Amino acid sequence: MSSEGCSVLITLEFFKGFAKDKMCGKCLPCMLGTTRIIDVLERITKSEGEERDMVVLEKTSSNIIDTARCKLGKDAANFLQDSLTSSRDEYEEHIKDGHCSHNSCELLINYWIDPEKCVMCDACKKVCPEDAIVGEKLVPYLSDNNPYYVRDKKCTKCGQCLTVCEVGAIEIV
Ligand code: SF4
Ligand code: SF4
Ligand code: SF4
């Protein structure tokens, strides 16, 4: 298991690749288990994980190991079990706190503008393709300029605002 990046996301990508290129569907537990594993991992990366998901992943992978006809299925299930063992904290962090410490799961991250750093230049608002940034360009003689912030529901996490902010006021949280 790679020590870099989000383990949940790495395992999800691994299973998507397995389902697409290797899983032949000849044995039901492997076929159904793979679909279920992908479904559960996808939910976890979207901050929709449930406490019982760890048990579901463990039981489903054990079932594949016990019943798979070929090494490909067993290897895939073992990959998941290794990940659950070595990165248990990461899975639990996603499920319980809805947090990805690697900032890898796009749906778990948000863009945030630090009001202490923002100089209200308007560059991010101009570049945002989703009209997700609210705020008013600084007018020096006015004291009540509206500060800049990101509307999470509109933000698609494209990252364009990050590239134009010259004072590093935009953070991924
Ligand atoms: S265990 Fe092997 S033979 Fe069975 S469905 Fe999976 S890939 Fe196919
Ligand atoms: S990440 Fe993209 S969509 Fe989100 S606020 Fe920045 S520019 Fe707009
Ligand atoms: S680009 Fe940076 S400094 Fe300018 S308004 Fe946006 S967050 Fe503030």
PDB file of C-alpha atoms and ligand atoms in Angstrom:
ATOM      1  CA  MET A   1       0.000   0.000   0.000  1.00  0.00           C
ATOM      2  CA  SER A   2       1.369   3.394  -0.941  1.00  0.00           C
ATOM      3  CA  SER A   3       2.248   5.614   1.960  1.00  0.00           C
ATOM      4  CA  GLU A   4       1.317   8.678  -0.067  1.00  0.00           C
ATOM      5  CA  GLY A   5      -2.213   9.882  -0.784  1.00  0.00           C
ATOM      6  CA  CYS A   6      -5.542   8.891   0.619  1.00  0.00           C
ATOM      7  CA  SER A   7      -5.799   5.142   1.239  1.00  0.00           C
ATOM      8  CA  VAL A   8      -9.566   5.118   0.715  1.00  0.00           C
ATOM      9  CA  LEU A   9      -9.208   6.777  -2.663  1.00  0.00           C
ATOM     10  CA  ILE A  10      -6.298   4.533  -3.669  1.00  0.00           C
ATOM     11  CA  THR A  11      -8.355   1.444  -2.826  1.00  0.00           C
ATOM     12  CA  LEU A  12     -11.391   2.804  -4.655  1.00  0.00           C
ATOM     13  CA  GLU A  13      -9.337   3.437  -7.804  1.00  0.00           C
ATOM     14  CA  PHE A  14      -7.796  -0.019  -7.490  1.00  0.00           C
ATOM     15  CA  PHE A  15     -11.236  -1.683  -7.355  1.00  0.00           C
ATOM     16  CA  LYS A  16     -12.594   0.389 -10.209  1.00  0.00           C
ATOM     17  CA  GLY A  17      -9.638  -0.784 -12.281  1.00  0.00           C
ATOM     18  CA  PHE A  18     -10.162  -4.369 -11.162  1.00  0.00           C
ATOM     19  CA  ALA A  19     -13.865  -4.243 -12.074  1.00  0.00           C
ATOM     20  CA  LYS A  20     -13.133  -2.749 -15.480  1.00  0.00           C
ATOM     21  CA  ASP A  21     -10.120  -4.775 -16.603  1.00  0.00           C
ATOM     22  CA  LYS A  22      -9.834  -7.986 -14.622  1.00  0.00           C
ATOM     23  CA  MET A  23     -13.002  -9.159 -12.925  1.00  0.00           C
ATOM     24  CA  CYS A  24     -14.627 -11.656 -15.282  1.00  0.00           C
ATOM     25  CA  GLY A  25     -17.896 -12.203 -13.390  1.00  0.00           C
ATOM     26  CA  LYS A  26     -17.662 -15.995 -13.324  1.00  0.00           C
ATOM     27  CA  CYS A  27     -18.144 -16.173  -9.582  1.00  0.00           C
ATOM     28  CA  LEU A  28     -20.998 -14.381  -7.937  1.00  0.00           C
ATOM     29  CA  PRO A  29     -19.319 -13.449  -4.621  1.00  0.00           C
ATOM     30  CA  CYS A  30     -16.461 -11.755  -6.491  1.00  0.00           C
ATOM     31  CA  MET A  31     -18.774  -9.943  -8.885  1.00  0.00           C
ATOM     32  CA  LEU A  32     -21.316  -8.795  -6.274  1.00  0.00           C
ATOM     33  CA  GLY A  33     -18.631  -8.158  -3.677  1.00  0.00           C
ATOM     34  CA  THR A  34     -16.652  -5.943  -6.035  1.00  0.00           C
ATOM     35  CA  THR A  35     -19.741  -3.880  -6.824  1.00  0.00           C
ATOM     36  CA  ARG A  36     -20.531  -3.540  -3.144  1.00  0.00           C
ATOM     37  CA  ILE A  37     -16.979  -2.592  -2.204  1.00  0.00           C
ATOM     38  CA  ILE A  38     -16.917   0.148  -4.855  1.00  0.00           C
ATOM     39  CA  ASP A  39     -20.270   1.441  -3.680  1.00  0.00           C
ATOM     40  CA  VAL A  40     -19.176   1.598  -0.037  1.00  0.00           C
ATOM     41  CA  LEU A  41     -15.792   3.202  -0.804  1.00  0.00           C
ATOM     42  CA  GLU A  42     -17.477   5.787  -3.028  1.00  0.00           C
ATOM     43  CA  ARG A  43     -19.840   6.739  -0.227  1.00  0.00           C
ATOM     44  CA  ILE A  44     -16.947   7.033   2.208  1.00  0.00           C
ATOM     45  CA  THR A  45     -15.103   9.451  -0.077  1.00  0.00           C
ATOM     46  CA  LYS A  46     -18.269  11.518  -0.339  1.00  0.00           C
ATOM     47  CA  SER A  47     -18.540  11.911   3.421  1.00  0.00           C
ATOM     48  CA  GLU A  48     -21.528   9.552   3.439  1.00  0.00           C
ATOM     49  CA  GLY A  49     -19.829   6.682   5.247  1.00  0.00           C
ATOM     50  CA  GLU A  50     -21.567   4.779   8.033  1.00  0.00           C
ATOM     51  CA  GLU A  51     -19.980   3.124  11.061  1.00  0.00           C
ATOM     52  CA  ARG A  52     -20.958  -0.358   9.858  1.00  0.00           C
ATOM     53  CA  ASP A  53     -19.067   0.185   6.584  1.00  0.00           C
ATOM     54  CA  MET A  54     -15.798  -1.094   8.065  1.00  0.00           C
ATOM     55  CA  VAL A  55     -17.510  -4.373   8.979  1.00  0.00           C
ATOM     56  CA  VAL A  56     -19.153  -4.583   5.552  1.00  0.00           C
ATOM     57  CA  LEU A  57     -15.786  -4.094   3.821  1.00  0.00           C
ATOM     58  CA  GLU A  58     -14.088  -6.660   6.052  1.00  0.00           C
ATOM     59  CA  LYS A  59     -16.833  -9.281   5.621  1.00  0.00           C
ATOM     60  CA  THR A  60     -17.190  -8.746   1.888  1.00  0.00           C
ATOM     61  CA  SER A  61     -13.454  -9.056   1.252  1.00  0.00           C
ATOM     62  CA  SER A  62     -13.200 -12.152   3.488  1.00  0.00           C
ATOM     63  CA  ASN A  63     -16.045 -13.726   1.560  1.00  0.00           C
ATOM     64  CA  ILE A  64     -14.277 -13.103  -1.745  1.00  0.00           C
ATOM     65  CA  ILE A  65     -11.031 -14.575  -0.380  1.00  0.00           C
ATOM     66  CA  ASP A  66     -12.889 -17.696   0.779  1.00  0.00           C
ATOM     67  CA  THR A  67     -14.893 -18.262  -2.385  1.00  0.00           C
ATOM     68  CA  ALA A  68     -13.035 -16.735  -5.340  1.00  0.00           C
ATOM     69  CA  ARG A  69     -12.093 -19.222  -8.021  1.00  0.00           C
ATOM     70  CA  CYS A  70      -8.979 -17.414  -9.101  1.00  0.00           C
ATOM     71  CA  LYS A  71      -6.036 -15.515  -7.720  1.00  0.00           C
ATOM     72  CA  LEU A  72      -7.153 -12.213  -9.242  1.00  0.00           C
ATOM     73  CA  GLY A  73     -10.228 -12.038  -7.044  1.00  0.00           C
ATOM     74  CA  LYS A  74      -8.319 -13.148  -3.937  1.00  0.00           C
ATOM     75  CA  ASP A  75      -5.545 -10.620  -4.594  1.00  0.00           C
ATOM     76  CA  ALA A  76      -8.035  -7.786  -4.973  1.00  0.00           C
ATOM     77  CA  ALA A  77      -9.764  -8.703  -1.715  1.00  0.00           C
ATOM     78  CA  ASN A  78      -6.403  -8.993   0.030  1.00  0.00           C
ATOM     79  CA  PHE A  79      -5.487  -5.526  -1.233  1.00  0.00           C
ATOM     80  CA  LEU A  80      -8.543  -4.150   0.532  1.00  0.00           C
ATOM     81  CA  GLN A  81      -7.859  -6.087   3.734  1.00  0.00           C
ATOM     82  CA  ASP A  82      -4.259  -4.854   3.843  1.00  0.00           C
ATOM     83  CA  SER A  83      -5.488  -1.296   3.365  1.00  0.00           C
ATOM     84  CA  LEU A  84      -8.100  -1.644   6.119  1.00  0.00           C
ATOM     85  CA  THR A  85      -5.436  -2.949   8.495  1.00  0.00           C
ATOM     86  CA  SER A  86      -2.638  -0.507   7.684  1.00  0.00           C
ATOM     87  CA  SER A  87      -4.809   2.593   7.277  1.00  0.00           C
ATOM     88  CA  ARG A  88      -7.654   1.961   9.674  1.00  0.00           C
ATOM     89  CA  ASP A  89      -7.348   5.458  11.173  1.00  0.00           C
ATOM     90  CA  GLU A  90      -7.790   7.016   7.742  1.00  0.00           C
ATOM     91  CA  TYR A  91     -10.964   5.070   7.014  1.00  0.00           C
ATOM     92  CA  GLU A  92     -12.378   5.971  10.419  1.00  0.00           C
ATOM     93  CA  GLU A  93     -11.461   9.619   9.964  1.00  0.00           C
ATOM     94  CA  HIS A  94     -13.460   9.694   6.728  1.00  0.00           C
ATOM     95  CA  ILE A  95     -16.426   7.868   8.220  1.00  0.00           C
ATOM     96  CA  LYS A  96     -16.660   9.540  11.638  1.00  0.00           C
ATOM     97  CA  ASP A  97     -15.367  13.040  10.928  1.00  0.00           C
ATOM     98  CA  GLY A  98     -16.019  13.400   7.185  1.00  0.00           C
ATOM     99  CA  HIS A  99     -12.393  14.468   6.928  1.00  0.00           C
ATOM    100  CA  CYS A 100      -9.627  13.505   4.490  1.00  0.00           C
ATOM    101  CA  SER A 101      -6.235  14.448   5.943  1.00  0.00           C
ATOM    102  CA  HIS A 102      -4.679  14.192   2.476  1.00  0.00           C
ATOM    103  CA  ASN A 103      -7.215  16.619   0.995  1.00  0.00           C
ATOM    104  CA  SER A 104      -7.665  14.049  -1.760  1.00  0.00           C
ATOM    105  CA  CYS A 105     -11.365  13.278  -1.655  1.00  0.00           C
ATOM    106  CA  GLU A 106     -12.845  16.142  -3.593  1.00  0.00           C
ATOM    107  CA  LEU A 107     -16.229  15.962  -1.986  1.00  0.00           C
ATOM    108  CA  LEU A 108     -14.749  16.159   1.481  1.00  0.00           C
ATOM    109  CA  ILE A 109     -12.748  19.310   0.876  1.00  0.00           C
ATOM    110  CA  ASN A 110     -13.771  22.922   0.772  1.00  0.00           C
ATOM    111  CA  TYR A 111     -12.118  26.076  -0.445  1.00  0.00           C
ATOM    112  CA  TRP A 112     -11.856  28.772   2.205  1.00  0.00           C
ATOM    113  CA  ILE A 113     -10.743  32.382   2.022  1.00  0.00           C
ATOM    114  CA  ASP A 114      -8.766  33.566   5.029  1.00  0.00           C
ATOM    115  CA  PRO A 115     -10.122  37.056   5.799  1.00  0.00           C
ATOM    116  CA  GLU A 116      -6.873  37.953   7.583  1.00  0.00           C
ATOM    117  CA  LYS A 117      -4.865  37.419   4.404  1.00  0.00           C
ATOM    118  CA  CYS A 118      -7.354  38.481   1.732  1.00  0.00           C
ATOM    119  CA  VAL A 119      -6.578  41.927   0.276  1.00  0.00           C
ATOM    120  CA  MET A 120      -9.923  42.008  -1.574  1.00  0.00           C
ATOM    121  CA  CYS A 121      -8.441  42.288  -5.053  1.00  0.00           C
ATOM    122  CA  ASP A 122     -11.331  40.480  -6.794  1.00  0.00           C
ATOM    123  CA  ALA A 123      -9.033  38.230  -8.870  1.00  0.00           C
ATOM    124  CA  CYS A 124     -10.539  34.979  -7.578  1.00  0.00           C
ATOM    125  CA  LYS A 125     -14.107  36.111  -8.141  1.00  0.00           C
ATOM    126  CA  LYS A 126     -13.298  37.087 -11.723  1.00  0.00           C
ATOM    127  CA  VAL A 127     -11.729  33.741 -12.541  1.00  0.00           C
ATOM    128  CA  CYS A 128     -14.292  31.488 -10.841  1.00  0.00           C
ATOM    129  CA  PRO A 129     -16.302  29.751 -13.584  1.00  0.00           C
ATOM    130  CA  GLU A 130     -19.125  28.831 -11.184  1.00  0.00           C
ATOM    131  CA  ASP A 131     -19.833  32.229  -9.663  1.00  0.00           C
ATOM    132  CA  ALA A 132     -19.031  30.569  -6.350  1.00  0.00           C
ATOM    133  CA  ILE A 133     -17.108  33.451  -4.821  1.00  0.00           C
ATOM    134  CA  VAL A 134     -18.865  36.331  -3.125  1.00  0.00           C
ATOM    135  CA  GLY A 135     -17.283  39.598  -2.052  1.00  0.00           C
ATOM    136  CA  GLU A 136     -16.582  43.183  -3.024  1.00  0.00           C
ATOM    137  CA  LYS A 137     -13.373  44.638  -4.327  1.00  0.00           C
ATOM    138  CA  LEU A 138     -11.750  46.904  -1.760  1.00  0.00           C
ATOM    139  CA  VAL A 139     -12.675  50.557  -2.032  1.00  0.00           C
ATOM    140  CA  PRO A 140     -10.196  52.231   0.323  1.00  0.00           C
ATOM    141  CA  TYR A 141     -12.435  55.032   1.498  1.00  0.00           C
ATOM    142  CA  LEU A 142     -15.307  52.650   2.373  1.00  0.00           C
ATOM    143  CA  SER A 143     -15.200  50.764   5.630  1.00  0.00           C
ATOM    144  CA  ASP A 144     -17.990  48.266   4.983  1.00  0.00           C
ATOM    145  CA  ASN A 145     -16.766  46.289   1.938  1.00  0.00           C
ATOM    146  CA  ASN A 146     -18.254  42.817   1.923  1.00  0.00           C
ATOM    147  CA  PRO A 147     -15.512  40.252   2.616  1.00  0.00           C
ATOM    148  CA  TYR A 148     -14.793  37.443   0.175  1.00  0.00           C
ATOM    149  CA  TYR A 149     -15.943  33.906   0.819  1.00  0.00           C
ATOM    150  CA  VAL A 150     -16.662  30.738  -1.150  1.00  0.00           C
ATOM    151  CA  ARG A 151     -20.166  29.329  -1.513  1.00  0.00           C
ATOM    152  CA  ASP A 152     -19.480  25.650  -0.915  1.00  0.00           C
ATOM    153  CA  LYS A 153     -22.552  24.407  -2.753  1.00  0.00           C
ATOM    154  CA  LYS A 154     -21.573  26.152  -5.973  1.00  0.00           C
ATOM    155  CA  CYS A 155     -17.844  25.415  -5.790  1.00  0.00           C
ATOM    156  CA  THR A 156     -16.746  22.532  -8.013  1.00  0.00           C
ATOM    157  CA  LYS A 157     -13.225  22.446  -6.522  1.00  0.00           C
ATOM    158  CA  CYS A 158     -11.650  23.283  -9.865  1.00  0.00           C
ATOM    159  CA  GLY A 159      -8.780  25.118  -8.161  1.00  0.00           C
ATOM    160  CA  GLN A 160      -8.684  28.079 -10.543  1.00  0.00           C
ATOM    161  CA  CYS A 161      -9.027  30.628  -7.743  1.00  0.00           C
ATOM    162  CA  LEU A 162      -5.958  29.196  -6.009  1.00  0.00           C
ATOM    163  CA  THR A 163      -3.800  29.971  -9.015  1.00  0.00           C
ATOM    164  CA  VAL A 164      -4.658  33.678  -9.123  1.00  0.00           C
ATOM    165  CA  CYS A 165      -4.553  34.657  -5.471  1.00  0.00           C
ATOM    166  CA  GLU A 166      -1.198  36.359  -5.059  1.00  0.00           C
ATOM    167  CA  VAL A 167      -1.316  36.538  -1.279  1.00  0.00           C
ATOM    168  CA  GLY A 168      -2.137  32.894  -0.589  1.00  0.00           C
ATOM    169  CA  ALA A 169      -5.450  33.723   1.077  1.00  0.00           C
ATOM    170  CA  ILE A 170      -7.306  30.734  -0.365  1.00  0.00           C
ATOM    171  CA  GLU A 171      -6.901  27.458   1.443  1.00  0.00           C
ATOM    172  CA  ILE A 172      -8.186  23.925   1.019  1.00  0.00           C
ATOM    173  CA  VAL A 173      -9.732  22.810   4.278  1.00  0.00           C
TER     174      VAL A 173
HETATM  175  S1  SF4 B   1     -12.586 -14.594  -8.602  1.00  0.00           S
HETATM  176 FE1  SF4 B   1     -11.580 -14.657 -10.574  1.00  0.00          FE
HETATM  177  S2  SF4 B   1     -12.854 -16.007 -11.780  1.00  0.00           S
HETATM  178 FE2  SF4 B   1     -14.112 -15.335 -10.097  1.00  0.00          FE
HETATM  179  S3  SF4 B   1     -15.182 -13.513 -10.850  1.00  0.00           S
HETATM  180 FE3  SF4 B   1     -13.343 -12.842  -9.771  1.00  0.00          FE
HETATM  181  S4  SF4 B   1     -11.858 -12.599 -11.393  1.00  0.00           S
HETATM  182 FE4  SF4 B   1     -13.475 -13.899 -12.228  1.00  0.00          FE
HETATM  183  S1  SF4 B   2     -12.319  26.164  -6.681  1.00  0.00           S
HETATM  184 FE1  SF4 B   2     -13.144  26.774  -8.697  1.00  0.00          FE
HETATM  185  S2  SF4 B   2     -15.364  26.748  -8.403  1.00  0.00           S
HETATM  186 FE2  SF4 B   2     -14.449  26.759  -6.344  1.00  0.00          FE
HETATM  187  S3  SF4 B   2     -14.356  28.872  -5.773  1.00  0.00           S
HETATM  188 FE3  SF4 B   2     -12.387  28.385  -6.689  1.00  0.00          FE
HETATM  189  S4  SF4 B   2     -12.593  28.924  -8.860  1.00  0.00           S
HETATM  190 FE4  SF4 B   2     -14.667  28.839  -7.980  1.00  0.00          FE
HETATM  191  S1  SF4 B   3      -7.654  36.570  -5.083  1.00  0.00           S
HETATM  192 FE1  SF4 B   3      -7.016  36.295  -2.955  1.00  0.00          FE
HETATM  193  S2  SF4 B   3      -6.703  38.357  -2.159  1.00  0.00           S
HETATM  194 FE2  SF4 B   3      -7.878  38.548  -4.058  1.00  0.00          FE
HETATM  195  S3  SF4 B   3     -10.021  38.618  -3.375  1.00  0.00           S
HETATM  196 FE3  SF4 B   3      -9.540  36.480  -3.841  1.00  0.00          FE
HETATM  197  S4  SF4 B   3      -8.866  35.605  -1.898  1.00  0.00           S
HETATM  198 FE4  SF4 B   3      -8.818  37.808  -1.652  1.00  0.00          FE
END
